[in-house]
Tab-separated table of C-alpha atoms in Angstrom:
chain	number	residue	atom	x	y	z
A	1482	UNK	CA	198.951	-56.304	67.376
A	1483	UNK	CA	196.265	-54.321	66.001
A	1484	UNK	CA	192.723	-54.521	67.631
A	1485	UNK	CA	190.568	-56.718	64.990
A	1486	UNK	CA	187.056	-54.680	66.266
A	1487	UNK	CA	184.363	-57.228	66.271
A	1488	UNK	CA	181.811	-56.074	64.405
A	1489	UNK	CA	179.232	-55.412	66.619
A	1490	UNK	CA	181.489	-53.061	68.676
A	1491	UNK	CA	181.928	-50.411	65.791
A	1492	UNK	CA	180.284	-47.558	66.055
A	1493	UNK	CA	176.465	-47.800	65.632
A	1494	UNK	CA	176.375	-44.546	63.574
A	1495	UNK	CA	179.186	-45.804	61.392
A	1496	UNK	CA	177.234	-48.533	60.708
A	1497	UNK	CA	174.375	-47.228	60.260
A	1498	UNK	CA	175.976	-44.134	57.778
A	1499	UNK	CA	176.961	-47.328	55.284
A	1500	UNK	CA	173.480	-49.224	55.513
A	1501	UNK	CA	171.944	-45.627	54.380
A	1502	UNK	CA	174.296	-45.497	51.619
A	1503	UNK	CA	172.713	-48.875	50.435
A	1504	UNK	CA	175.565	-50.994	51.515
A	1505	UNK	CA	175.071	-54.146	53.706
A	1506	UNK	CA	177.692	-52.974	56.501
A	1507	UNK	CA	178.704	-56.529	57.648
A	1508	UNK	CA	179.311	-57.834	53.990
A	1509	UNK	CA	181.528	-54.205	54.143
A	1510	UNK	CA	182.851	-55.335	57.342
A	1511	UNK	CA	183.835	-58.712	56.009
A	1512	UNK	CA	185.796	-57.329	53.349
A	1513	UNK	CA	187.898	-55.097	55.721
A	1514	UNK	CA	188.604	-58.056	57.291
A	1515	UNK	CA	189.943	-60.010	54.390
A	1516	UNK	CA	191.824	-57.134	52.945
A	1517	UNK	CA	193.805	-56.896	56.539
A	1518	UNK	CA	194.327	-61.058	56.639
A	1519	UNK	CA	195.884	-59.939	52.960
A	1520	UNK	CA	198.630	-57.975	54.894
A	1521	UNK	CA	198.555	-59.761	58.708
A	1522	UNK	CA	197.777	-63.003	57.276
A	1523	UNK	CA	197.070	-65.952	60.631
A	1524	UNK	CA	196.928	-62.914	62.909
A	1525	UNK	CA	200.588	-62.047	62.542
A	1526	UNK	CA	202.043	-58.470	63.297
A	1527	UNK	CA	203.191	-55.755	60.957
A	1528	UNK	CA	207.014	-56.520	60.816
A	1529	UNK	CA	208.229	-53.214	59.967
A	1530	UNK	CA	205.464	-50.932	62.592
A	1531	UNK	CA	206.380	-53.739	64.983
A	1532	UNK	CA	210.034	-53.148	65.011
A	1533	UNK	CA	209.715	-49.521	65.705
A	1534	UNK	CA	209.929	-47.683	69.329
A	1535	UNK	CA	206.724	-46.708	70.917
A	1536	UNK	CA	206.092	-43.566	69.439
A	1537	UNK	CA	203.080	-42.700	71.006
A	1538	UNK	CA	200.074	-41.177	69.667
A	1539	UNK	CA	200.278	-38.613	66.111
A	1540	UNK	CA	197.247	-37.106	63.901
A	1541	UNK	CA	197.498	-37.798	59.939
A	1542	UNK	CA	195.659	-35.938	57.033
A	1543	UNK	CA	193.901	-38.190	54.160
A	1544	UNK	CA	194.035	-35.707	51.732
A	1545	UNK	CA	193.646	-35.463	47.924
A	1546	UNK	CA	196.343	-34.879	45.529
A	1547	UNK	CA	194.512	-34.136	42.304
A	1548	UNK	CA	190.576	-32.618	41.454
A	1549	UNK	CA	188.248	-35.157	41.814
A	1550	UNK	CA	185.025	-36.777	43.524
A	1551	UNK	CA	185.921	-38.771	46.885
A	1552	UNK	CA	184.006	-42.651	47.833
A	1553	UNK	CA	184.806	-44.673	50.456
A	1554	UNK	CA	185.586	-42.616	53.218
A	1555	UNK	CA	183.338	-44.175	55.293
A	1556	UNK	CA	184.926	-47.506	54.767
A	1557	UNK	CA	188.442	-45.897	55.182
A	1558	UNK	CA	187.357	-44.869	58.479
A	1559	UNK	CA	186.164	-48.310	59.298
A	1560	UNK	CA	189.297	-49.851	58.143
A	1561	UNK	CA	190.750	-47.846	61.081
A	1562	UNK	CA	188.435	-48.870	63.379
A	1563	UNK	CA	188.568	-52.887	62.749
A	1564	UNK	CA	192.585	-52.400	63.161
A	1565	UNK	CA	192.394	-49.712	66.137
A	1566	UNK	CA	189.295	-50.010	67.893
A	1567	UNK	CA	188.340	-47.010	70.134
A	1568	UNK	CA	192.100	-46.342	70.403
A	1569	UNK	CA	191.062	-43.786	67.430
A	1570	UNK	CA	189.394	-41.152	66.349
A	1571	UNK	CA	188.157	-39.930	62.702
A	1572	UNK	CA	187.585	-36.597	62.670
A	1573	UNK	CA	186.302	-33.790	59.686
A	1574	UNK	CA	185.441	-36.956	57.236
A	1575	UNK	CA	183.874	-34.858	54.205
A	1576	UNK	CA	180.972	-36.938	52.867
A	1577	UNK	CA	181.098	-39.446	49.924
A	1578	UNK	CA	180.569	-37.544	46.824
A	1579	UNK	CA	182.790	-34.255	47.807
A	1580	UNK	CA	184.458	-32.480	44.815
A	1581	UNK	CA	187.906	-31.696	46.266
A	1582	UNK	CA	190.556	-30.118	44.636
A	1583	UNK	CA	194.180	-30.981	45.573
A	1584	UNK	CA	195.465	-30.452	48.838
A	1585	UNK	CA	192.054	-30.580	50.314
A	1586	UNK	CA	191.930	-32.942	52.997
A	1587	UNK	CA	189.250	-35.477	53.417
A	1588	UNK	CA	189.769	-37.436	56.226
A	1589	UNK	CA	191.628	-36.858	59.509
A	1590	UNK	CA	193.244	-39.788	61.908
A	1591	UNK	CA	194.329	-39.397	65.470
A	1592	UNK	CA	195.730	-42.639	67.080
A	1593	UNK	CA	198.253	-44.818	67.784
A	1594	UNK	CA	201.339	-44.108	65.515
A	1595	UNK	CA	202.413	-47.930	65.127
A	1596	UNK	CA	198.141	-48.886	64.288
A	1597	UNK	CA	198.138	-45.882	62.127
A	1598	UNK	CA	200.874	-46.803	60.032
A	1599	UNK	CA	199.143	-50.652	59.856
A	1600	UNK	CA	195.647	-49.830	58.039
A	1601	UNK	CA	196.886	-46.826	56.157
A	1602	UNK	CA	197.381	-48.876	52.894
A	1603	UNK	CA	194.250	-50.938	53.420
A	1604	UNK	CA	192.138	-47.516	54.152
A	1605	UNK	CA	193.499	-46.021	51.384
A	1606	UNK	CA	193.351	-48.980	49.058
A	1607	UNK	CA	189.318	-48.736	49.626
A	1608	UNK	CA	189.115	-44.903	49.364
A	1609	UNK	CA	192.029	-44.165	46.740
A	1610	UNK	CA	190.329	-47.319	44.289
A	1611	UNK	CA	186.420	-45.902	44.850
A	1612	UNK	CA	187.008	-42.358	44.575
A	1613	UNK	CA	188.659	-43.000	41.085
A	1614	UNK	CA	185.652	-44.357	40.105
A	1615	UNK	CA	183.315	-41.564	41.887
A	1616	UNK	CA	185.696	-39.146	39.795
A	1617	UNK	CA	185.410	-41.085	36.234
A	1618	UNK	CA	182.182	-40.936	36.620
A	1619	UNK	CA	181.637	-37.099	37.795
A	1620	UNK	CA	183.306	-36.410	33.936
A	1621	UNK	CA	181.015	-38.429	32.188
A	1622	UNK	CA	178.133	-36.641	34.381
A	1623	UNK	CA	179.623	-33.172	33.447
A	1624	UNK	CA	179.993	-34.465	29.723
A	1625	UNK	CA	176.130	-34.959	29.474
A	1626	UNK	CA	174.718	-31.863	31.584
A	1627	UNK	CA	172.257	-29.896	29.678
A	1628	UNK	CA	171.154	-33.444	27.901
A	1629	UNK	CA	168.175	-36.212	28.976
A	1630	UNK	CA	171.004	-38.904	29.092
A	1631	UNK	CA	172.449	-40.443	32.046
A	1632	UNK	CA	175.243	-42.577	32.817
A	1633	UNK	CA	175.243	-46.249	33.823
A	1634	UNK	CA	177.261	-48.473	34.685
A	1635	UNK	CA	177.934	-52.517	33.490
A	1636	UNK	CA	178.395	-55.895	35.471
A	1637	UNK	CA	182.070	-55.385	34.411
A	1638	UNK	CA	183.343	-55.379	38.238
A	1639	UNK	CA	186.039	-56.371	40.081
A	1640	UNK	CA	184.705	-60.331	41.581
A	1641	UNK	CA	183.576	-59.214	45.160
A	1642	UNK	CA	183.538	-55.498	44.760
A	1643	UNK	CA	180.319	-55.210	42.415
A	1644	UNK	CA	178.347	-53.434	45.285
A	1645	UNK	CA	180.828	-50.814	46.003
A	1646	UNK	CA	181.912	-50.149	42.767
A	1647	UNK	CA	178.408	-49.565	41.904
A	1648	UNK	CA	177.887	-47.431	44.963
A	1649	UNK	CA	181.154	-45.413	43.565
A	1650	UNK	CA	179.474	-44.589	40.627
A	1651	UNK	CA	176.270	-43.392	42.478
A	1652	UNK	CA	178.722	-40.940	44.167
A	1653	UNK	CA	179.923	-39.960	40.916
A	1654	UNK	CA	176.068	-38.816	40.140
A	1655	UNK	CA	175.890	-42.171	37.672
A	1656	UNK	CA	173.204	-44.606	37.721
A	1657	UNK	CA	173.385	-48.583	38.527
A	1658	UNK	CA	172.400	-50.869	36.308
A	1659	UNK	CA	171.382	-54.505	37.040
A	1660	UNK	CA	173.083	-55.793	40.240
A	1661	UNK	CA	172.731	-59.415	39.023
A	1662	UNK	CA	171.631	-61.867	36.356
A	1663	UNK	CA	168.284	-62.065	38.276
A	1664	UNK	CA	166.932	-58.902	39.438
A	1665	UNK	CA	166.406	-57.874	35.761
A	1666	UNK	CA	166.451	-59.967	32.892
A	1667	UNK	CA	169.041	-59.087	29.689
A	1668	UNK	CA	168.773	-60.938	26.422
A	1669	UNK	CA	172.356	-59.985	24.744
A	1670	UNK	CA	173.605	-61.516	21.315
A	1671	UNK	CA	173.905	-64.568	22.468
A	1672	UNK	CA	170.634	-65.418	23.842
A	1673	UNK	CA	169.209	-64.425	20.559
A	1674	UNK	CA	170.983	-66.879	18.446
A	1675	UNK	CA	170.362	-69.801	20.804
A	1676	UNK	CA	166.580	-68.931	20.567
A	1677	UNK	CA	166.158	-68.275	17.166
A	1678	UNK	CA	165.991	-64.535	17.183
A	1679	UNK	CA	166.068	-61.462	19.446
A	1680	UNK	CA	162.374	-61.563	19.894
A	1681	UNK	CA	161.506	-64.986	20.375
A	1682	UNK	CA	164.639	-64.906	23.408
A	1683	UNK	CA	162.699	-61.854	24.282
A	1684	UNK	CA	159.205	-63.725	24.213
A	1685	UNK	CA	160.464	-66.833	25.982
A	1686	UNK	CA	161.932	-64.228	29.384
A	1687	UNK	CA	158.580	-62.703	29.556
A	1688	UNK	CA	156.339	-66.092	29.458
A	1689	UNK	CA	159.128	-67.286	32.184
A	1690	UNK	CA	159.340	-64.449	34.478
A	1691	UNK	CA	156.015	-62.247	33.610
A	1692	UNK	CA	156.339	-58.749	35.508
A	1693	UNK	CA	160.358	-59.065	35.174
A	1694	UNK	CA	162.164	-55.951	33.474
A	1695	UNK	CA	163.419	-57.297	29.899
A	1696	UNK	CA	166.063	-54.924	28.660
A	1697	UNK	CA	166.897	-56.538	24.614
A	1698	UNK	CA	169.875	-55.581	22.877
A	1699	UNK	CA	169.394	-54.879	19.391
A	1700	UNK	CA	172.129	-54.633	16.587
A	1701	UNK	CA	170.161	-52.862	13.796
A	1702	UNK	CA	167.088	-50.957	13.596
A	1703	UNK	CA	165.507	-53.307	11.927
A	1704	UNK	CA	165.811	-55.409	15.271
A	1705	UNK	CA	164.879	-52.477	17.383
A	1706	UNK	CA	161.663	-52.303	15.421
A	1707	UNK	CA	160.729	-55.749	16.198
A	1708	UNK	CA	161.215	-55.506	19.627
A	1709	UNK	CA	159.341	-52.311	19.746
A	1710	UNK	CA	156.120	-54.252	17.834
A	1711	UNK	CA	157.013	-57.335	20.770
A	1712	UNK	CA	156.304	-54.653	23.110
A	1713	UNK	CA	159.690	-54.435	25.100
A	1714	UNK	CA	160.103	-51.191	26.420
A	1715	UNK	CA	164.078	-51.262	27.349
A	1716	UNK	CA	166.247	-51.699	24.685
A	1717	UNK	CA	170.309	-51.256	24.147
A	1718	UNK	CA	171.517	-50.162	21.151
A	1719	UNK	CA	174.869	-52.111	20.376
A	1720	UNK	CA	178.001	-50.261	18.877
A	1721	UNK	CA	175.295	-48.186	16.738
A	1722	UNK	CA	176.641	-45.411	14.945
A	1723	UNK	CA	175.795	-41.801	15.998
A	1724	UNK	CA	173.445	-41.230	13.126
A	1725	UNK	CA	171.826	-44.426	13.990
A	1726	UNK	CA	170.902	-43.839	17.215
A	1727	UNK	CA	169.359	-40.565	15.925
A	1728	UNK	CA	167.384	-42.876	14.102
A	1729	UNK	CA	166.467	-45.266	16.934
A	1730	UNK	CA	165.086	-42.415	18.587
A	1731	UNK	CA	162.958	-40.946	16.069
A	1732	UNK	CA	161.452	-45.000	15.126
A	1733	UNK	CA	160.948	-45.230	19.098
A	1734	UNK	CA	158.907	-42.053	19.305
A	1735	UNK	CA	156.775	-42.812	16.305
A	1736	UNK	CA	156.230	-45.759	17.560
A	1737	UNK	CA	154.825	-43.945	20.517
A	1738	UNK	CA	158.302	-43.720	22.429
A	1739	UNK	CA	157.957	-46.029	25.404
A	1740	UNK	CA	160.823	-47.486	25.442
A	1741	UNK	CA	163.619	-46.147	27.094
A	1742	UNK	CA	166.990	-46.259	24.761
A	1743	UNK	CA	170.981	-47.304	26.147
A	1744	UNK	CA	173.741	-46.597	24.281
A	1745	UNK	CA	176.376	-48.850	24.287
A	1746	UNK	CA	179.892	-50.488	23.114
A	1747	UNK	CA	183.170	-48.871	22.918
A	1748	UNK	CA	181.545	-45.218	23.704
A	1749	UNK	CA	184.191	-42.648	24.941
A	1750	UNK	CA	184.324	-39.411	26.674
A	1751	UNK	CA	185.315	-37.380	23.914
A	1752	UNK	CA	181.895	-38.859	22.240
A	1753	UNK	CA	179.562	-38.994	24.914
A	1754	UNK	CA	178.322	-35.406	24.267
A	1755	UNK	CA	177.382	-36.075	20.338
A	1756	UNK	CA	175.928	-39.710	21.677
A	1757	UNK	CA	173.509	-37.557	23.735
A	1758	UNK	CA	172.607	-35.254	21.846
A	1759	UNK	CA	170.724	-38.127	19.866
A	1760	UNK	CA	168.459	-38.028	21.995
A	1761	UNK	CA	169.169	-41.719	23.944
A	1762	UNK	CA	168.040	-42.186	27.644
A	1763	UNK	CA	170.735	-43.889	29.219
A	1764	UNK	CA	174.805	-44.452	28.102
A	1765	UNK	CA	176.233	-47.548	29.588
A	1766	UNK	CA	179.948	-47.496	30.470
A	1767	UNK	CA	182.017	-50.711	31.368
A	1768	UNK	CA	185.069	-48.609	31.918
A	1769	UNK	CA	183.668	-46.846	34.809
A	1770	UNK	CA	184.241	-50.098	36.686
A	1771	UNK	CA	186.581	-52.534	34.935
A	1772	UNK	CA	189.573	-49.683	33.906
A	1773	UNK	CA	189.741	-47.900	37.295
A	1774	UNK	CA	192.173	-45.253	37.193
A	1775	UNK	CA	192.687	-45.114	41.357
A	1776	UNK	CA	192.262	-41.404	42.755
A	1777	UNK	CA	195.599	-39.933	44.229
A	1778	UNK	CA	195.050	-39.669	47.879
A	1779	UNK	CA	197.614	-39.643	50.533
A	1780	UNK	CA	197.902	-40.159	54.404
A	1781	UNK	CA	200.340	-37.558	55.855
A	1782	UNK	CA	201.533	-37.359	59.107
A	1783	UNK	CA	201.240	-33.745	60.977
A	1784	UNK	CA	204.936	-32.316	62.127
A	1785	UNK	CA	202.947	-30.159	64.461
């Protein structure tokens, strides 16, 4: 039966490591919990760990099996705590945003063998999935050293895991875009055909919700120069070609550049240096988030 830590009786420091990391540690908490009732669903016991002698107490390793940028270690290490309680210890947890290389080990459990064996998928499941993202990110981050761009990321999350797949990419040295459809207003394609045009949507956000950021994507310059003249001073430039982004730029600074410049749609790696080089502020990525390629990490058990 594993512990099911309430969770005012984790560790205040834990808790307080997560809120600093701009998490909410009980919505955190909460989602341990469901992942667990995922695998020990109406309070049942492991079947398998259940079955098995007592076999006392053992340490394991979390360590990583390729290069990389760890997240979610933190979380991990709660994981262990909700199932274990103070029947374990974390020890030599490397902090979120670590470059390891393989074999490094991030992480180190000491408890009961049977508990161990219960949250290691569900501690790895939040580490393994987070860190990919931390690590996608990191290359995009590397792509675009040396250049004024930086790297966001999209609303294109998993439902539920938007704030910590947005706090991956901050560990991945990316930047978050809008958390929600209100703390920012974004007038897409859409909007623009339902109100007649890119800047009358753009005109009818700011007489709704004066002060609000308006970002406006644009599809041509000649929109982008209309927007510019409406005064909007974020604008994305939609699946734009590299020499027209060039030329975004250059209209934006004679125009007396203040408006910051996105890239985005169906940018990749292997182009993010030439995208750049334009000049552009900020390169939004959807992939970071929505095509998660999970980080190889492993729990091993020490033989001595």
């Amino acid at each position: 039966m594993i512990a099911r830590t309430p969770f005012d009786e984790l560790p205040a420091t834990l808790v307080a490591e997560i809120r600093a990391a701009g998490l909410d540690p009980k919505a955190v908490y909460d989602h341990v919990v469901v992942a667990f009732e995922e695998d020990l669903p109406g309070g049942v016991d492991d079947v398998t760990s259940d079955a098995m002698p007592d076999m006392g107490r053992a340490v394991a390793d979390f360590a990583a099996r390729e290069p990389g940028v760890v997240a979610g270690l933190a979380i991990a290490e709660l994981a262990f705590g909700y199932a274990l309680g103070d029947t374990v210890e974390v020890t030599d947890r490397v902090p979120d945003g670590t470059r390891v290389r393989p074999g490094d080990v991030v992480l180190t459990v000491s408890g009961p063998v049977r508990g161990v064996l219960t949250a290691e998928r569900t501690a790895l499941n939040f580490a393994s999935h987070l860190s990919g993202i931390a690590t996608a990110t990191s290359l995009w981050v590397d792509a675009l050293a040396g250049t004024r761009a930086r790297v966001l990321d999209t609303r294109k999350t998993l439902p539920g895991w938007r704030a910590l797949q947005k706090y991956a990419v901050r560990c991945g040295g990316g930047v978050n875009h809008r958390f929600s459809l209100v703390d920012r207003a974004m007038v897409k394609d859409n909007h623009a055909v339902a109100a007649g045009g890119v800047v009358a949507a753009y005109d009818a956000v700011v007489a709704k919700h004066p002060g609000l950021r308006v970002e406006v994507e644009v599809m041509d310059l000649d929109e982008l120069r209309a927007v510019l003249a409406a005064g909007c001073t974020e604008v994305l430039l939609d699946n734009m070609s590299t020499a027209d982004m060039a030329e975004a730029v250059r209209i934006n600074q004679a125009a007396g550049g203040k408006a910051t410049l996105e890239a985005s749609g169906g940018l990749t790696l292997e182009r993010a240096r030439e995208v750049a080089e334009t000049g552009v502020d900020f390169i939004s990525v959807g992939a970071l988030t929505h095509s998660v390629t999970v980080f190889d990490l492993g729990l091993d058990f020490r033989t001595s």
